[in-house]
Amino acid sequence: ISGTVDAGFRVATQDTGAGGDQDCGAQPASCTNTGGVTYGSSTYYFCTNAVTWTAARDNCSAGGGKLVQINDAAEQAFLFGASSLTANSWIGGNDRATEGAWYWVAGTTDSGGPQFWSGTSTCQAGQYCNWNTADPDSDDCASILDVTGKWSAGSCTSTSAWISSRS
């Protein structure tokens, strides 16, 4: 295993012995990107091809991962500042099951992960939240904004880049 170390993360590659490297972990087959980036115990794929939130969720699950769940300020800083984030990108937050009850996705189960937000202004105890001003609103799927790194609620049927993660 080799990689480039910079600002606490590395691009994960494996020497194939045939004069080339291949990504470690499972990049979703439908993900257009430049390879996985490892931070902590997870590998992240910054998928630049625009798809709906549901398609992104399903693509991640099919590759053995999930839409990213952002657990703390350090992971947020990595995703925004020291990454390949070049466009607003879907993340795993959604309130598709119950308006105002925001959960992280688990596989293809929209509310299978922990609840991180309730109502219009309450970050759940022990959870990390980084909403843009006036968000979340009545839209149901979360993205990370490429300009500010804040989260924004958007229409799940819009298309956007997406971030897949795999532990």
CSV table of N, CA and C in Angstrom, one decimal:
chain,number,residue,atom,x,y,z
A,1,ILE,N,0.9,-1.2,0.0
A,1,ILE,CA,0.0,0.0,0.0
A,1,ILE,C,0.9,1.2,0.0
A,2,SER,N,0.6,2.2,-0.8
A,2,SER,CA,1.3,3.4,-0.8
A,2,SER,C,0.3,4.6,-0.9
A,3,GLY,N,0.8,5.8,-0.8
A,3,GLY,CA,-0.1,6.9,-0.9
A,3,GLY,C,0.7,8.2,-0.7
A,4,THR,N,0.0,9.3,-1.0
A,4,THR,CA,0.6,10.6,-0.7
A,4,THR,C,0.0,11.2,0.5
A,5,VAL,N,0.9,11.6,1.5
A,5,VAL,CA,0.4,12.1,2.7
A,5,VAL,C,0.4,13.7,2.6
A,6,ASP,N,-0.7,14.3,3.0
A,6,ASP,CA,-0.8,15.7,2.9
A,6,ASP,C,-2.0,16.2,3.8
A,7,ALA,N,-1.8,17.0,4.8
A,7,ALA,CA,-2.8,17.6,5.6
A,7,ALA,C,-3.7,16.5,6.3
A,8,GLY,N,-3.1,15.4,6.7
A,8,GLY,CA,-3.8,14.4,7.4
A,8,GLY,C,-4.6,13.4,6.6
A,9,PHE,N,-4.5,13.4,5.3
A,9,PHE,CA,-5.1,12.4,4.5
A,9,PHE,C,-4.2,11.9,3.4
A,10,ARG,N,-4.6,10.8,2.8
A,10,ARG,CA,-3.7,10.3,1.8
A,10,ARG,C,-4.6,9.7,0.7
A,11,VAL,N,-4.1,9.7,-0.5
A,11,VAL,CA,-4.8,9.0,-1.6
A,11,VAL,C,-4.4,7.6,-1.5
A,12,ALA,N,-5.4,6.7,-1.4
A,12,ALA,CA,-5.2,5.3,-1.1
A,12,ALA,C,-5.0,4.5,-2.4
A,13,THR,N,-3.8,3.9,-2.6
A,13,THR,CA,-3.5,3.2,-3.8
A,13,THR,C,-2.8,1.9,-3.4
A,14,GLN,N,-2.9,0.9,-4.3
A,14,GLN,CA,-2.2,-0.4,-4.0
A,14,GLN,C,-1.4,-0.7,-5.2
A,15,ASP,N,-0.1,-1.1,-5.0
A,15,ASP,CA,0.7,-1.5,-6.1
A,15,ASP,C,0.3,-2.8,-6.7
A,16,THR,N,-0.1,-2.8,-8.0
A,16,THR,CA,-0.6,-4.0,-8.6
A,16,THR,C,0.6,-4.9,-9.1
A,17,GLY,N,1.8,-4.5,-9.0
A,17,GLY,CA,2.9,-5.3,-9.5
A,17,GLY,C,3.0,-5.2,-11.0
A,18,ALA,N,2.1,-4.6,-11.7
A,18,ALA,CA,2.1,-4.6,-13.2
A,18,ALA,C,2.5,-3.1,-13.6
A,19,GLY,N,3.2,-2.4,-12.8
A,19,GLY,CA,3.6,-1.1,-13.2
A,19,GLY,C,2.5,0.0,-12.9
A,20,GLY,N,1.4,-0.4,-12.2
A,20,GLY,CA,0.3,0.6,-12.0
A,20,GLY,C,-0.2,0.5,-10.6
A,21,ASP,N,-1.1,1.4,-10.3
A,21,ASP,CA,-1.7,1.4,-9.0
A,21,ASP,C,-3.2,1.2,-9.2
A,22,GLN,N,-3.9,0.7,-8.2
A,22,GLN,CA,-5.4,0.7,-8.3
A,22,GLN,C,-5.9,1.2,-6.9
A,23,ASP,N,-7.2,1.7,-6.9
A,23,ASP,CA,-7.7,2.2,-5.7
A,23,ASP,C,-8.0,1.1,-4.7
A,24,CYS,N,-7.7,1.4,-3.4
A,24,CYS,CA,-8.1,0.5,-2.4
A,24,CYS,C,-9.6,0.8,-2.0
A,25,GLY,N,-10.3,-0.2,-1.6
A,25,GLY,CA,-11.7,0.0,-1.3
A,25,GLY,C,-12.5,-0.1,-2.5
A,26,ALA,N,-13.8,0.1,-2.4
A,26,ALA,CA,-14.7,-0.1,-3.5
A,26,ALA,C,-15.3,1.3,-4.0
A,27,GLN,N,-14.8,1.7,-5.1
A,27,GLN,CA,-15.3,2.9,-5.7
A,27,GLN,C,-16.6,2.5,-6.4
A,28,PRO,N,-17.7,3.2,-6.1
A,28,PRO,CA,-18.9,2.9,-6.8
A,28,PRO,C,-18.7,2.9,-8.4
A,29,ALA,N,-19.2,1.9,-9.1
A,29,ALA,CA,-18.9,1.8,-10.5
A,29,ALA,C,-19.4,3.0,-11.3
A,30,SER,N,-20.4,3.7,-10.8
A,30,SER,CA,-21.0,4.8,-11.5
A,30,SER,C,-20.4,6.2,-11.1
A,31,CYS,N,-19.3,6.1,-10.3
A,31,CYS,CA,-18.6,7.3,-9.8
A,31,CYS,C,-17.5,7.8,-10.7
A,32,THR,N,-17.6,9.0,-11.1
A,32,THR,CA,-16.6,9.6,-11.9
A,32,THR,C,-15.7,10.5,-11.0
A,33,ASN,N,-14.5,10.0,-10.8
A,33,ASN,CA,-13.6,10.8,-9.9
A,33,ASN,C,-12.1,10.4,-10.1
A,34,THR,N,-11.3,10.9,-9.3
A,34,THR,CA,-9.8,10.7,-9.5
A,34,THR,C,-9.2,9.7,-8.5
A,35,GLY,N,-10.1,8.9,-7.8
A,35,GLY,CA,-9.6,7.9,-6.8
A,35,GLY,C,-10.0,8.2,-5.4
A,36,GLY,N,-9.8,7.2,-4.6
A,36,GLY,CA,-10.2,7.4,-3.2
A,36,GLY,C,-9.2,8.2,-2.4
A,37,VAL,N,-9.7,8.9,-1.3
A,37,VAL,CA,-8.9,9.6,-0.4
A,37,VAL,C,-9.2,9.1,1.0
A,38,THR,N,-8.2,8.7,1.7
A,38,THR,CA,-8.4,8.2,3.0
A,38,THR,C,-8.2,9.2,4.1
A,39,TYR,N,-9.1,9.3,5.1
A,39,TYR,CA,-9.1,10.1,6.2
A,39,TYR,C,-9.6,9.3,7.4
A,40,GLY,N,-8.8,9.2,8.5
A,40,GLY,CA,-9.2,8.4,9.6
A,40,GLY,C,-9.3,7.0,9.1
A,41,SER,N,-10.4,6.3,9.4
A,41,SER,CA,-10.6,4.9,9.0
A,41,SER,C,-11.5,4.8,7.8
A,42,SER,N,-11.8,5.9,7.1
A,42,SER,CA,-12.7,5.8,5.9
A,42,SER,C,-12.0,6.2,4.7
A,43,THR,N,-12.4,5.7,3.5
A,43,THR,CA,-12.0,6.1,2.2
A,43,THR,C,-13.2,6.9,1.6
A,44,TYR,N,-12.9,8.0,1.0
A,44,TYR,CA,-13.9,8.9,0.4
A,44,TYR,C,-13.7,9.0,-1.1
A,45,TYR,N,-14.8,9.0,-1.8
A,45,TYR,CA,-14.8,9.2,-3.2
A,45,TYR,C,-15.7,10.4,-3.5
A,46,PHE,N,-15.1,11.4,-4.2
A,46,PHE,CA,-15.7,12.6,-4.6
A,46,PHE,C,-16.2,12.4,-6.0
A,47,CYS,N,-17.4,12.0,-6.2
A,47,CYS,CA,-18.0,11.7,-7.5
A,47,CYS,C,-18.6,12.9,-8.1
A,48,THR,N,-18.0,13.3,-9.3
A,48,THR,CA,-18.3,14.5,-9.9
A,48,THR,C,-19.5,14.4,-10.9
A,49,ASN,N,-19.9,13.2,-11.3
A,49,ASN,CA,-21.0,13.0,-12.2
A,49,ASN,C,-22.3,13.3,-11.4
A,50,ALA,N,-23.1,14.2,-11.9
A,50,ALA,CA,-24.4,14.6,-11.3
A,50,ALA,C,-25.5,13.6,-11.4
A,51,VAL,N,-26.0,13.2,-10.2
A,51,VAL,CA,-27.2,12.3,-10.2
A,51,VAL,C,-28.1,12.8,-9.1
A,52,THR,N,-29.3,12.2,-9.0
A,52,THR,CA,-30.3,12.5,-8.0
A,52,THR,C,-29.7,12.0,-6.6
A,53,TRP,N,-30.3,12.4,-5.5
A,53,TRP,CA,-29.9,12.0,-4.2
A,53,TRP,C,-30.1,10.5,-4.1
A,54,THR,N,-31.3,10.0,-4.5
A,54,THR,CA,-31.6,8.6,-4.4
A,54,THR,C,-30.6,7.7,-5.3
A,55,ALA,N,-30.3,8.2,-6.5
A,55,ALA,CA,-29.3,7.4,-7.3
A,55,ALA,C,-28.0,7.4,-6.6
A,56,ALA,N,-27.6,8.5,-6.0
A,56,ALA,CA,-26.3,8.6,-5.3
A,56,ALA,C,-26.3,7.6,-4.1
A,57,ARG,N,-27.4,7.6,-3.4
A,57,ARG,CA,-27.5,6.6,-2.2
A,57,ARG,C,-27.4,5.2,-2.7
A,58,ASP,N,-28.1,4.9,-3.8
A,58,ASP,CA,-28.1,3.5,-4.3
A,58,ASP,C,-26.7,3.1,-4.9
A,59,ASN,N,-26.1,4.1,-5.6
A,59,ASN,CA,-24.7,3.8,-6.2
A,59,ASN,C,-23.7,3.5,-5.1
A,60,CYS,N,-23.8,4.3,-4.0
A,60,CYS,CA,-22.9,4.1,-2.8
A,60,CYS,C,-23.1,2.7,-2.2
A,61,SER,N,-24.4,2.4,-2.0
A,61,SER,CA,-24.7,1.1,-1.4
A,61,SER,C,-24.2,-0.1,-2.3
A,62,ALA,N,-24.4,0.0,-3.6
A,62,ALA,CA,-24.0,-1.0,-4.5
A,62,ALA,C,-22.5,-1.2,-4.5
A,63,GLY,N,-21.7,-0.2,-4.1
A,63,GLY,CA,-20.3,-0.2,-4.1
A,63,GLY,C,-19.8,-0.6,-2.7
A,64,GLY,N,-20.7,-0.9,-1.8
A,64,GLY,CA,-20.3,-1.3,-0.4
A,64,GLY,C,-20.1,-0.1,0.5
A,65,GLY,N,-20.5,1.0,0.1
A,65,GLY,CA,-20.3,2.2,1.0
A,65,GLY,C,-21.7,2.9,1.2
A,66,LYS,N,-21.6,4.2,1.5
A,66,LYS,CA,-22.8,5.0,1.8
A,66,LYS,C,-22.5,6.4,1.4
A,67,LEU,N,-23.6,7.2,1.2
A,67,LEU,CA,-23.4,8.6,1.2
A,67,LEU,C,-22.8,9.1,2.5
A,68,VAL,N,-21.8,10.0,2.4
A,68,VAL,CA,-21.0,10.3,3.6
A,68,VAL,C,-21.9,10.8,4.8
A,69,GLN,N,-21.5,10.4,6.0
A,69,GLN,CA,-22.1,10.9,7.2
A,69,GLN,C,-21.0,11.7,7.9
A,70,ILE,N,-21.2,13.0,8.2
A,70,ILE,CA,-20.2,13.8,8.7
A,70,ILE,C,-20.4,13.9,10.2
A,71,ASN,N,-19.4,13.3,11.0
A,71,ASN,CA,-19.5,13.1,12.4
A,71,ASN,C,-19.0,14.2,13.3
A,72,ASP,N,-18.1,15.1,12.8
A,72,ASP,CA,-17.5,16.1,13.6
A,72,ASP,C,-16.8,17.2,12.8
A,73,ALA,N,-16.4,18.2,13.4
A,73,ALA,CA,-15.8,19.4,12.7
A,73,ALA,C,-14.5,19.0,12.0
A,74,ALA,N,-13.8,18.1,12.5
A,74,ALA,CA,-12.5,17.7,11.8
A,74,ALA,C,-12.8,17.1,10.5
A,75,GLU,N,-13.8,16.1,10.5
A,75,GLU,CA,-14.2,15.5,9.2
A,75,GLU,C,-14.8,16.5,8.3
A,76,GLN,N,-15.6,17.4,8.8
A,76,GLN,CA,-16.2,18.5,8.0
A,76,GLN,C,-15.0,19.3,7.3
A,77,ALA,N,-14.0,19.7,8.1
A,77,ALA,CA,-12.9,20.5,7.6
A,77,ALA,C,-12.2,19.7,6.5
A,78,PHE,N,-12.0,18.4,6.7
A,78,PHE,CA,-11.3,17.6,5.7
A,78,PHE,C,-12.1,17.6,4.4
A,79,LEU,N,-13.4,17.3,4.5
A,79,LEU,CA,-14.3,17.3,3.3
A,79,LEU,C,-14.3,18.6,2.6
A,80,PHE,N,-14.3,19.7,3.3
A,80,PHE,CA,-14.4,21.0,2.6
A,80,PHE,C,-13.1,21.5,2.2
A,81,GLY,N,-12.1,21.4,3.1
A,81,GLY,CA,-10.8,22.1,2.8
A,81,GLY,C,-9.7,21.3,2.2
A,82,ALA,N,-9.6,20.1,2.5
A,82,ALA,CA,-8.4,19.3,2.1
A,82,ALA,C,-8.9,18.2,1.2
A,83,SER,N,-9.8,18.4,0.3
A,83,SER,CA,-10.4,17.4,-0.5
A,83,SER,C,-10.5,17.8,-1.9
A,84,SER,N,-11.3,16.9,-2.7
A,84,SER,CA,-11.5,17.1,-4.1
A,84,SER,C,-12.9,17.8,-4.3
A,85,LEU,N,-13.4,18.5,-3.3
A,85,LEU,CA,-14.8,19.1,-3.4
A,85,LEU,C,-14.7,20.3,-4.3
A,86,THR,N,-15.3,20.1,-5.5
A,86,THR,CA,-15.3,21.1,-6.5
A,86,THR,C,-16.7,21.6,-6.9
A,87,ALA,N,-17.7,20.9,-6.3
A,87,ALA,CA,-19.1,21.2,-6.6
A,87,ALA,C,-20.0,20.9,-5.4
A,88,ASN,N,-21.2,21.5,-5.3
A,88,ASN,CA,-22.1,21.1,-4.3
A,88,ASN,C,-22.3,19.6,-4.4
A,89,SER,N,-22.3,18.9,-3.3
A,89,SER,CA,-22.3,17.4,-3.4
A,89,SER,C,-23.2,16.8,-2.4
A,90,TRP,N,-24.0,15.9,-2.8
A,90,TRP,CA,-24.9,15.2,-1.9
A,90,TRP,C,-24.2,14.5,-0.8
A,91,ILE,N,-24.7,14.6,0.4
A,91,ILE,CA,-24.2,13.9,1.6
A,91,ILE,C,-25.4,13.0,2.1
A,92,GLY,N,-25.2,12.2,3.1
A,92,GLY,CA,-26.2,11.2,3.5
A,92,GLY,C,-27.4,11.7,4.4
A,93,GLY,N,-27.4,13.0,4.7
A,93,GLY,CA,-28.5,13.5,5.5
A,93,GLY,C,-29.8,13.7,4.8
A,94,ASN,N,-30.9,13.3,5.4
A,94,ASN,CA,-32.2,13.4,4.8
A,94,ASN,C,-33.3,13.4,5.8
A,95,ASP,N,-34.5,14.0,5.4
A,95,ASP,CA,-35.7,13.9,6.3
A,95,ASP,C,-36.9,13.4,5.5
A,96,ARG,N,-36.6,12.4,4.6
A,96,ARG,CA,-37.6,11.9,3.7
A,96,ARG,C,-38.7,11.1,4.4
A,97,ALA,N,-38.4,10.5,5.5
A,97,ALA,CA,-39.4,9.7,6.3
A,97,ALA,C,-40.3,10.6,7.0
A,98,THR,N,-39.8,11.6,7.7
A,98,THR,CA,-40.6,12.5,8.5
A,98,THR,C,-40.0,13.9,8.4
A,99,GLU,N,-40.8,14.9,7.9
A,99,GLU,CA,-40.3,16.3,7.7
A,99,GLU,C,-39.8,16.8,9.1
A,100,GLY,N,-38.6,17.3,9.0
A,100,GLY,CA,-37.9,17.9,10.2
A,100,GLY,C,-37.1,17.0,11.0
A,101,ALA,N,-37.2,15.7,10.8
A,101,ALA,CA,-36.4,14.7,11.5
A,101,ALA,C,-35.3,14.2,10.6
A,102,TRP,N,-34.1,14.8,10.7
A,102,TRP,CA,-33.0,14.5,9.8
A,102,TRP,C,-32.2,13.4,10.3
A,103,TYR,N,-32.0,12.4,9.5
A,103,TYR,CA,-31.2,11.2,9.8
A,103,TYR,C,-30.1,11.0,8.8
A,104,TRP,N,-29.1,10.3,9.1
A,104,TRP,CA,-28.0,9.9,8.2
A,104,TRP,C,-28.5,8.6,7.6
A,105,VAL,N,-28.3,8.4,6.3
A,105,VAL,CA,-28.7,7.2,5.6
A,105,VAL,C,-27.8,6.0,6.0
A,106,ALA,N,-28.3,4.8,6.0
A,106,ALA,CA,-27.6,3.6,6.2
A,106,ALA,C,-27.9,2.6,5.1
A,107,GLY,N,-27.0,2.4,4.2
A,107,GLY,CA,-27.2,1.6,3.0
A,107,GLY,C,-28.3,2.2,2.2
A,108,THR,N,-29.4,1.5,1.9
A,108,THR,CA,-30.5,2.1,1.1
A,108,THR,C,-31.7,2.5,2.1
A,109,THR,N,-31.5,2.5,3.4
A,109,THR,CA,-32.5,2.9,4.3
A,109,THR,C,-32.3,4.3,4.7
A,110,ASP,N,-33.2,5.2,4.3
A,110,ASP,CA,-33.1,6.6,4.4
A,110,ASP,C,-32.9,7.0,5.9
A,111,SER,N,-33.6,6.4,6.8
A,111,SER,CA,-33.5,6.9,8.2
A,111,SER,C,-32.9,5.8,9.0
A,112,GLY,N,-32.0,5.0,8.4
A,112,GLY,CA,-31.3,3.9,9.2
A,112,GLY,C,-30.2,4.3,10.0
A,113,GLY,N,-29.6,5.4,9.8
A,113,GLY,CA,-28.5,5.9,10.7
A,113,GLY,C,-29.0,6.8,11.8
A,114,PRO,N,-28.1,7.4,12.5
A,114,PRO,CA,-28.5,8.2,13.7
A,114,PRO,C,-29.2,9.5,13.2
A,115,GLN,N,-30.2,9.9,14.1
A,115,GLN,CA,-30.9,11.2,13.8
A,115,GLN,C,-29.9,12.3,14.3
A,116,PHE,N,-29.7,13.3,13.5
A,116,PHE,CA,-28.8,14.4,13.9
A,116,PHE,C,-29.4,15.8,14.0
A,117,TRP,N,-30.7,15.9,13.6
A,117,TRP,CA,-31.4,17.2,13.6
A,117,TRP,C,-32.9,17.0,13.8
A,118,SER,N,-33.5,17.9,14.6
A,118,SER,CA,-34.9,17.8,14.8
A,118,SER,C,-35.5,19.2,14.6
A,119,GLY,N,-36.6,19.3,13.9
A,119,GLY,CA,-37.3,20.6,13.7
A,119,GLY,C,-36.5,21.6,12.9
A,120,THR,N,-36.6,22.8,13.3
A,120,THR,CA,-36.0,23.9,12.6
A,120,THR,C,-34.7,24.4,13.2
A,121,SER,N,-34.3,24.0,14.4
A,121,SER,CA,-33.2,24.6,15.0
A,121,SER,C,-32.5,23.7,16.1
A,122,THR,N,-32.6,22.4,16.0
A,122,THR,CA,-32.1,21.6,17.1
A,122,THR,C,-31.2,20.5,16.6
A,123,CYS,N,-29.9,20.7,16.9
A,123,CYS,CA,-28.9,19.6,16.6
A,123,CYS,C,-29.0,18.6,17.7
A,124,GLN,N,-29.1,17.4,17.4
A,124,GLN,CA,-29.3,16.3,18.5
A,124,GLN,C,-28.1,16.2,19.3
A,125,ALA,N,-28.2,15.9,20.6
A,125,ALA,CA,-27.1,15.8,21.5
A,125,ALA,C,-26.1,14.8,21.0
A,126,GLY,N,-24.8,15.1,21.0
A,126,GLY,CA,-23.8,14.2,20.6
A,126,GLY,C,-23.6,14.1,19.1
A,127,GLN,N,-24.4,14.9,18.3
A,127,GLN,CA,-24.3,14.9,16.9
A,127,GLN,C,-23.6,16.2,16.4
A,128,TYR,N,-23.1,16.2,15.2
A,128,TYR,CA,-22.5,17.4,14.6
A,128,TYR,C,-23.4,17.9,13.5
A,129,CYS,N,-23.6,19.2,13.4
A,129,CYS,CA,-24.5,19.9,12.4
A,129,CYS,C,-23.8,21.1,11.9
A,130,ASN,N,-24.0,21.4,10.6
A,130,ASN,CA,-23.3,22.5,10.0
A,130,ASN,C,-24.2,23.1,8.9
A,131,TRP,N,-25.4,23.4,9.2
A,131,TRP,CA,-26.4,24.0,8.3
A,131,TRP,C,-26.0,25.4,7.8
A,132,ASN,N,-26.3,25.7,6.6
A,132,ASN,CA,-26.3,27.0,6.0
A,132,ASN,C,-27.4,27.8,6.7
A,133,THR,N,-27.3,29.1,6.7
A,133,THR,CA,-28.4,30.0,7.2
A,133,THR,C,-29.7,29.7,6.5
A,134,ALA,N,-30.7,29.6,7.2
A,134,ALA,CA,-32.1,29.3,6.7
A,134,ALA,C,-32.3,27.8,6.3
A,135,ASP,N,-31.4,27.0,6.6
A,135,ASP,CA,-31.5,25.6,6.3
A,135,ASP,C,-31.5,24.8,7.7
A,136,PRO,N,-32.1,23.7,7.8
A,136,PRO,CA,-32.8,23.0,6.7
A,136,PRO,C,-34.2,23.6,6.4
A,137,ASP,N,-34.6,23.6,5.2
A,137,ASP,CA,-36.0,24.1,4.9
A,137,ASP,C,-36.9,22.9,4.5
A,138,SER,N,-37.9,23.1,3.7
A,138,SER,CA,-38.8,22.0,3.4
A,138,SER,C,-38.3,21.0,2.5
A,139,ASP,N,-37.1,21.2,1.9
A,139,ASP,CA,-36.6,20.2,1.0
A,139,ASP,C,-36.0,19.0,1.9
A,140,ASP,N,-35.8,17.9,1.2
A,140,ASP,CA,-35.6,16.6,2.0
A,140,ASP,C,-34.2,16.0,2.0
A,141,CYS,N,-33.3,16.5,1.1
A,141,CYS,CA,-32.0,15.8,1.0
A,141,CYS,C,-30.9,16.9,1.1
A,142,ALA,N,-29.8,16.5,1.9
A,142,ALA,CA,-28.7,17.4,2.2
A,142,ALA,C,-27.5,17.3,1.2
A,143,SER,N,-26.9,18.5,1.0
A,143,SER,CA,-25.7,18.5,0.3
A,143,SER,C,-24.7,19.4,1.0
A,144,ILE,N,-23.5,19.3,0.7
A,144,ILE,CA,-22.4,20.2,1.2
A,144,ILE,C,-22.1,21.2,0.1
A,145,LEU,N,-22.1,22.5,0.5
A,145,LEU,CA,-21.9,23.5,-0.5
A,145,LEU,C,-20.4,23.7,-0.8
A,146,ASP,N,-20.0,23.7,-2.0
A,146,ASP,CA,-18.6,23.8,-2.4
A,146,ASP,C,-18.0,25.2,-2.0
A,147,VAL,N,-18.8,26.2,-1.9
A,147,VAL,CA,-18.2,27.6,-1.6
A,147,VAL,C,-18.0,27.8,-0.1
A,148,THR,N,-18.9,27.3,0.7
A,148,THR,CA,-18.8,27.6,2.2
A,148,THR,C,-18.6,26.4,3.0
A,149,GLY,N,-18.8,25.2,2.5
A,149,GLY,CA,-18.7,24.0,3.3
A,149,GLY,C,-19.9,23.7,4.2
A,150,LYS,N,-20.9,24.7,4.2
A,150,LYS,CA,-22.1,24.5,5.0
A,150,LYS,C,-23.0,23.5,4.3
A,151,TRP,N,-24.0,23.0,5.0
A,151,TRP,CA,-24.9,22.0,4.5
A,151,TRP,C,-26.2,22.8,4.0
A,152,SER,N,-26.8,22.3,3.0
A,152,SER,CA,-28.0,22.9,2.5
A,152,SER,C,-29.0,21.8,2.1
A,153,ALA,N,-30.3,22.0,2.4
A,153,ALA,CA,-31.3,21.1,2.0
A,153,ALA,C,-31.7,21.4,0.6
A,154,GLY,N,-31.9,20.3,-0.2
A,154,GLY,CA,-32.3,20.5,-1.6
A,154,GLY,C,-33.3,19.4,-2.0
A,155,SER,N,-33.9,19.6,-3.2
A,155,SER,CA,-34.8,18.7,-3.7
A,155,SER,C,-34.1,17.4,-4.1
A,156,CYS,N,-34.6,16.3,-3.6
A,156,CYS,CA,-33.9,15.0,-3.9
A,156,CYS,C,-33.9,14.6,-5.3
A,157,THR,N,-34.8,15.2,-6.1
A,157,THR,CA,-34.8,14.9,-7.6
A,157,THR,C,-33.9,15.8,-8.4
A,158,SER,N,-33.3,16.8,-7.8
A,158,SER,CA,-32.3,17.6,-8.5
A,158,SER,C,-31.0,16.7,-8.6
A,159,THR,N,-30.1,17.1,-9.5
A,159,THR,CA,-28.9,16.3,-9.7
A,159,THR,C,-27.7,17.1,-9.1
A,160,SER,N,-26.8,16.4,-8.6
A,160,SER,CA,-25.6,17.0,-8.0
A,160,SER,C,-24.5,16.0,-7.9
A,161,ALA,N,-23.3,16.5,-7.7
A,161,ALA,CA,-22.1,15.6,-7.4
A,161,ALA,C,-22.4,14.9,-6.1
A,162,TRP,N,-21.6,14.0,-5.7
A,162,TRP,CA,-21.9,13.2,-4.4
A,162,TRP,C,-20.6,12.7,-3.8
A,163,ILE,N,-20.7,12.4,-2.5
A,163,ILE,CA,-19.5,11.9,-1.8
A,163,ILE,C,-19.9,10.6,-1.2
A,164,SER,N,-19.2,9.5,-1.6
A,164,SER,CA,-19.3,8.2,-1.1
A,164,SER,C,-18.2,7.9,0.0
A,165,SER,N,-18.6,7.2,1.0
A,165,SER,CA,-17.6,6.8,2.0
A,165,SER,C,-17.7,5.3,2.3
A,166,ARG,N,-16.5,4.8,2.7
A,166,ARG,CA,-16.5,3.4,3.1
A,166,ARG,C,-15.5,3.2,4.2
A,167,SER,N,-15.9,2.6,5.3
A,167,SER,CA,-15.0,2.3,6.4
A,167,SER,C,-14.3,1.0,6.3
